[in-house]
Amino acid sequence: MEVVNNVTEFIFLGLSQDPGSQLILFALFLLFYMVILGGNLLILLMVFSDPRLHTPMYFFLSNLSFVDIAYSSATAPKMIADFVSAEKIISYWGCVTQMFTFHFFGCAEIFVLTVMAFDRYAAICQPLRYTTIMSTTACTVLASLSWLGALAHSFVQTFLTFQLPFCSSQIIDHYFCDVHPVLKLACADTTLVNMLVIANSGLISLGCFLILLASYTVILFSLRKQSAEGRRKALSTCGSHFTVVTFFFVPCIFIYLRPSTTFPLDKAVSVFYTTITPMLNPLIYTLRNKDVKNAMNRVWNHKVSLKEKQKA
């Protein structure tokens, strides 16, 4: 049967309808987005410019930083612009594009975080075999599989949602095009699609989170055999990673591992994995990472020395 679609655009309700609150949110989220761009671009610059950071751990960290920039950019610019717009409108195909890019980069983040946990497991639990396990080829394969898996997930998720008919309802009770709010507007039975969404998004989030918990449990047990300095360094690295994982995965599981029901809390929870986590990643990985801070100092000192030579 041909899909009936009478909708050419959607209208967001956004995070707030109060004009005063929207101005405050505009300034706040604009600041958040600038921190996301600046912090993650700084990490990319450090990793690519410093040969000492050309290791598996920082290769995946650079992937994560790129993902965070793209992932937040799928929703943040539109949300920020809507805070100062009279009408929060997005076209039908704009909604399709936003959902695809959001789930593509969101799923890529899930897989990259999981691969980073495996990298830490190999470094701490298999130190003698680490260079063999995490060879250049292995890192490239793991990164490629992460991106390909995210592409497949996003395509399925977007196709399942927009193959449904949309007749007249246009108002999305959210600040971006996500699966559950959009499914509520479909003029067809969405029971099967809801179950497939849970299998596609919810189980991916839960499964990867359980893998992460298992890997960190093994790491913690293995630390008993390490020296005090080794334990301190490993706990610092894994602690920062686990902080990121918790802020990202727990809200994702809350949103996607349930039937297509929406709660007033959903929009606030979504802020954590769409904005807060991409903003915290560079802060956590730079402020608590000695290697990155040393790389920043070397770049700064090199810049200062160049200026002094120019003056001379």
XYZ file of C-alpha atoms in Angstrom:
312
model
C 0.000 0.000 0.000
C 1.184 3.516 -0.758
C 2.073 5.492 2.358
C -0.206 8.509 2.865
C 1.737 11.578 3.973
C 0.019 14.960 4.232
C 2.663 16.552 6.448
C 5.326 18.805 4.959
C 6.684 20.259 8.194
C 6.719 19.752 11.951
C 6.552 22.184 14.865
C 8.661 21.738 18.002
C 7.341 22.698 21.431
C 10.946 22.990 22.617
C 12.300 22.965 26.135
C 10.183 25.928 27.212
C 7.461 28.213 25.854
C 8.192 31.042 28.314
C 9.896 33.964 26.483
C 12.037 34.905 29.489
C 13.198 31.341 30.045
C 13.957 30.931 26.346
C 16.383 33.888 26.392
C 18.212 32.385 29.376
C 18.298 28.977 27.699
C 19.556 30.589 24.477
C 22.562 32.102 26.282
C 23.194 28.936 28.309
C 23.078 26.458 25.431
C 25.039 28.777 23.139
C 27.776 28.739 25.789
C 27.525 24.939 26.076
C 27.833 24.539 22.305
C 30.874 26.837 22.129
C 32.536 24.779 24.885
C 31.719 21.567 22.971
C 33.265 22.900 19.760
C 36.286 24.509 21.415
C 37.101 21.631 23.770
C 36.744 18.835 21.243
C 38.583 20.729 18.499
C 41.402 21.297 20.995
C 41.652 17.549 21.656
C 41.733 16.847 17.901
C 44.472 19.459 17.471
C 46.539 17.989 20.320
C 46.239 14.400 19.091
C 47.082 15.168 15.469
C 49.916 17.617 16.197
C 51.757 15.692 18.925
C 53.450 12.425 17.819
C 53.548 11.273 21.457
C 49.760 11.003 21.373
C 49.727 8.771 18.297
C 48.624 5.752 20.340
C 45.464 3.589 20.251
C 43.968 5.341 23.278
C 44.264 8.797 21.711
C 43.265 7.527 18.282
C 39.910 6.499 19.753
C 39.746 9.673 21.834
C 40.082 11.715 18.630
C 37.265 9.637 17.129
C 35.170 10.410 20.205
C 35.898 14.139 19.944
C 34.898 14.197 16.277
C 31.715 12.273 17.110
C 30.865 14.718 19.910
C 31.181 17.710 17.576
C 28.992 16.105 14.894
C 26.555 14.571 17.391
C 25.856 17.823 19.222
C 25.676 19.691 15.904
C 22.777 17.471 14.829
C 20.520 19.112 17.438
C 22.183 22.097 19.143
C 22.242 24.746 16.339
C 18.554 24.217 15.543
C 17.599 24.199 19.236
C 19.600 27.392 19.928
C 18.046 29.178 16.932
C 14.548 28.094 18.024
C 14.992 29.784 21.406
C 14.847 33.170 19.643
C 12.403 32.175 16.874
C 8.689 32.906 16.896
C 7.928 29.483 15.408
C 10.013 26.351 15.903
C 9.463 24.763 12.483
C 11.388 22.009 10.722
C 10.579 20.578 7.301
C 9.618 16.924 6.867
C 12.903 16.071 5.173
C 14.777 18.233 7.642
C 13.282 16.075 10.376
C 14.332 12.914 8.526
C 17.882 14.250 8.150
C 18.102 15.327 11.780
C 16.936 11.930 13.065
C 19.360 10.092 10.783
C 22.401 12.187 11.733
C 21.483 12.201 15.429
C 21.207 8.411 15.633
C 24.209 7.866 13.359
C 26.602 9.870 15.512
C 24.875 8.842 18.751
C 25.323 5.149 17.976
C 28.899 5.816 16.826
C 29.561 7.324 20.267
C 28.178 4.199 21.949
C 30.438 1.929 19.909
C 33.523 4.155 20.276
C 33.092 4.294 24.065
C 32.806 0.504 24.098
C 35.967 0.115 22.010
C 37.780 2.548 24.323
C 36.875 0.314 27.273
C 38.328 -2.669 25.401
C 41.491 -0.665 24.756
C 41.854 0.064 28.488
C 41.213 -3.593 29.295
C 43.971 -4.663 26.885
C 46.397 -2.036 28.230
C 45.858 -2.916 31.903
C 45.087 -6.635 31.840
C 47.257 -7.675 28.871
C 50.203 -5.226 28.988
C 52.715 -7.589 27.346
C 50.396 -8.301 24.409
C 48.920 -4.799 24.183
C 50.853 -3.652 21.100
C 49.861 -6.861 19.306
C 46.207 -6.728 20.325
C 45.801 -3.006 19.572
C 47.881 -2.832 16.419
C 47.294 -0.154 13.815
C 45.272 -2.607 11.736
C 43.174 -3.665 14.730
C 42.437 -0.033 15.653
C 41.410 0.784 12.090
C 39.133 -2.261 11.921
C 37.496 -1.490 15.283
C 36.912 2.150 14.326
C 35.523 1.173 10.901
C 33.164 -1.377 12.437
C 31.954 1.254 14.896
C 31.105 3.668 12.088
C 29.535 1.000 9.862
C 27.466 -0.340 12.756
C 26.234 3.167 13.531
C 25.322 3.711 9.873
C 23.273 0.494 9.782
C 21.540 1.369 13.067
C 20.644 4.883 11.938
C 19.333 3.759 8.551
C 17.065 1.129 10.134
C 15.864 3.523 12.842
C 15.014 6.312 10.424
C 13.415 3.996 7.864
C 11.204 2.319 10.478
C 9.960 5.706 11.663
C 9.318 7.482 8.382
C 7.835 4.572 6.452
C 4.728 5.242 8.570
C 2.004 7.629 7.327
C 1.664 11.107 8.847
C -1.777 12.613 8.228
C -2.287 15.903 10.032
C -0.575 16.051 13.434
C 2.507 18.284 13.268
C 3.387 19.248 16.839
C 6.409 17.398 18.265
C 6.624 17.655 22.052
C 10.411 17.835 22.029
C 13.262 20.063 20.869
C 14.503 17.747 18.091
C 13.217 14.911 15.902
C 13.620 11.774 17.982
C 11.908 8.446 17.452
C 9.311 8.316 20.236
C 7.966 11.887 19.870
C 7.701 11.478 16.072
C 6.032 8.053 16.313
C 3.245 9.636 18.386
C 2.243 11.663 15.307
C 1.895 8.672 12.947
C -1.677 7.831 11.907
C -1.111 4.062 11.984
C -0.520 1.271 14.469
C 3.040 1.694 15.762
C 3.179 -1.338 18.085
C 5.533 -3.361 15.891
C 7.731 -0.356 15.130
C 7.941 0.424 18.857
C 9.198 -3.080 19.587
C 11.756 -2.847 16.777
C 12.938 0.527 18.095
C 13.478 -1.003 21.543
C 15.427 -3.857 19.945
C 17.442 -1.472 17.777
C 18.204 1.374 20.196
C 17.421 0.165 23.683
C 19.200 -3.163 23.483
C 22.263 -1.636 21.803
C 22.555 0.872 24.674
C 21.946 -1.749 27.361
C 24.187 -4.385 25.762
C 27.146 -2.026 25.334
C 26.670 -0.671 28.865
C 26.778 -4.201 30.302
C 29.933 -4.938 28.272
C 31.481 -1.771 29.681
C 30.559 -2.700 33.248
C 32.018 -6.183 32.750
C 35.273 -4.785 31.334
C 35.685 -2.325 34.221
C 34.960 -5.074 36.753
C 37.728 -7.206 35.239
C 40.060 -4.183 35.243
C 39.370 -3.451 38.920
C 40.134 -7.056 39.892
C 43.341 -7.036 37.858
C 44.571 -3.856 39.568
C 45.289 -5.825 42.731
C 48.429 -7.141 40.999
C 49.598 -3.675 39.944
C 51.971 -1.342 41.775
C 50.569 1.643 43.670
C 51.597 4.009 40.849
C 50.076 1.673 38.231
C 46.817 1.487 40.191
C 46.660 5.257 40.541
C 47.216 5.881 36.831
C 44.757 3.155 35.754
C 42.053 4.341 38.165
C 42.476 7.926 36.956
C 42.081 6.920 33.290
C 39.234 4.472 33.864
C 37.513 6.776 36.336
C 37.247 9.577 33.789
C 36.069 7.127 31.128
C 33.436 5.630 33.432
C 32.136 9.109 34.313
C 31.520 9.799 30.618
C 29.914 6.376 30.166
C 27.501 6.888 33.068
C 26.366 10.346 31.920
C 25.764 9.030 28.406
C 24.402 5.508 28.778
C 22.029 5.848 31.736
C 19.847 8.551 30.066
C 19.942 6.621 26.752
C 18.721 3.439 28.439
C 16.005 5.405 30.245
C 14.728 6.915 26.977
C 15.023 4.023 24.531
C 14.586 0.834 26.559
C 10.857 1.271 27.001
C 7.661 1.389 24.882
C 6.762 4.537 22.946
C 5.606 6.572 25.919
C 6.799 10.077 26.698
C 7.192 11.715 30.092
C 7.687 15.396 31.024
C 11.155 14.421 32.257
C 12.251 13.120 28.831
C 13.368 16.458 27.421
C 15.512 17.239 30.454
C 17.030 13.736 30.375
C 17.783 14.103 26.663
C 19.851 17.221 27.399
C 22.345 15.001 29.246
C 23.286 12.828 26.275
C 22.818 15.452 23.547
C 24.637 18.373 25.201
C 26.078 17.719 28.668
C 28.121 14.608 27.796
C 29.730 16.090 24.625
C 30.613 19.151 26.722
C 32.059 17.160 29.628
C 34.162 14.797 27.485
C 36.926 17.301 26.627
C 36.908 18.715 30.181
C 37.258 15.263 31.750
C 39.850 13.985 29.287
C 42.010 17.119 29.433
C 41.777 18.217 33.065
C 42.355 14.667 34.350
C 44.802 13.548 31.668
C 48.479 14.258 32.178
C 49.478 13.366 28.593
C 47.000 15.794 27.027
C 47.951 18.582 29.451
C 51.641 18.025 28.634
C 50.824 18.148 24.917
C 48.970 21.440 25.432
C 51.981 22.865 27.286
C 54.344 21.791 24.483
C 52.134 23.428 21.834
C 51.859 26.607 23.928
C 55.608 26.756 24.587
C 56.312 26.226 20.885
C 53.956 29.081 20.033
C 55.597 31.388 22.607
C 59.094 30.530 21.317
C 58.042 31.335 17.750
C 56.744 34.734 18.824
C 59.997 35.483 20.654
C 62.021 34.548 17.563
C 59.852 36.823 15.406
C 60.398 39.723 17.812
C 64.165 39.053 17.829
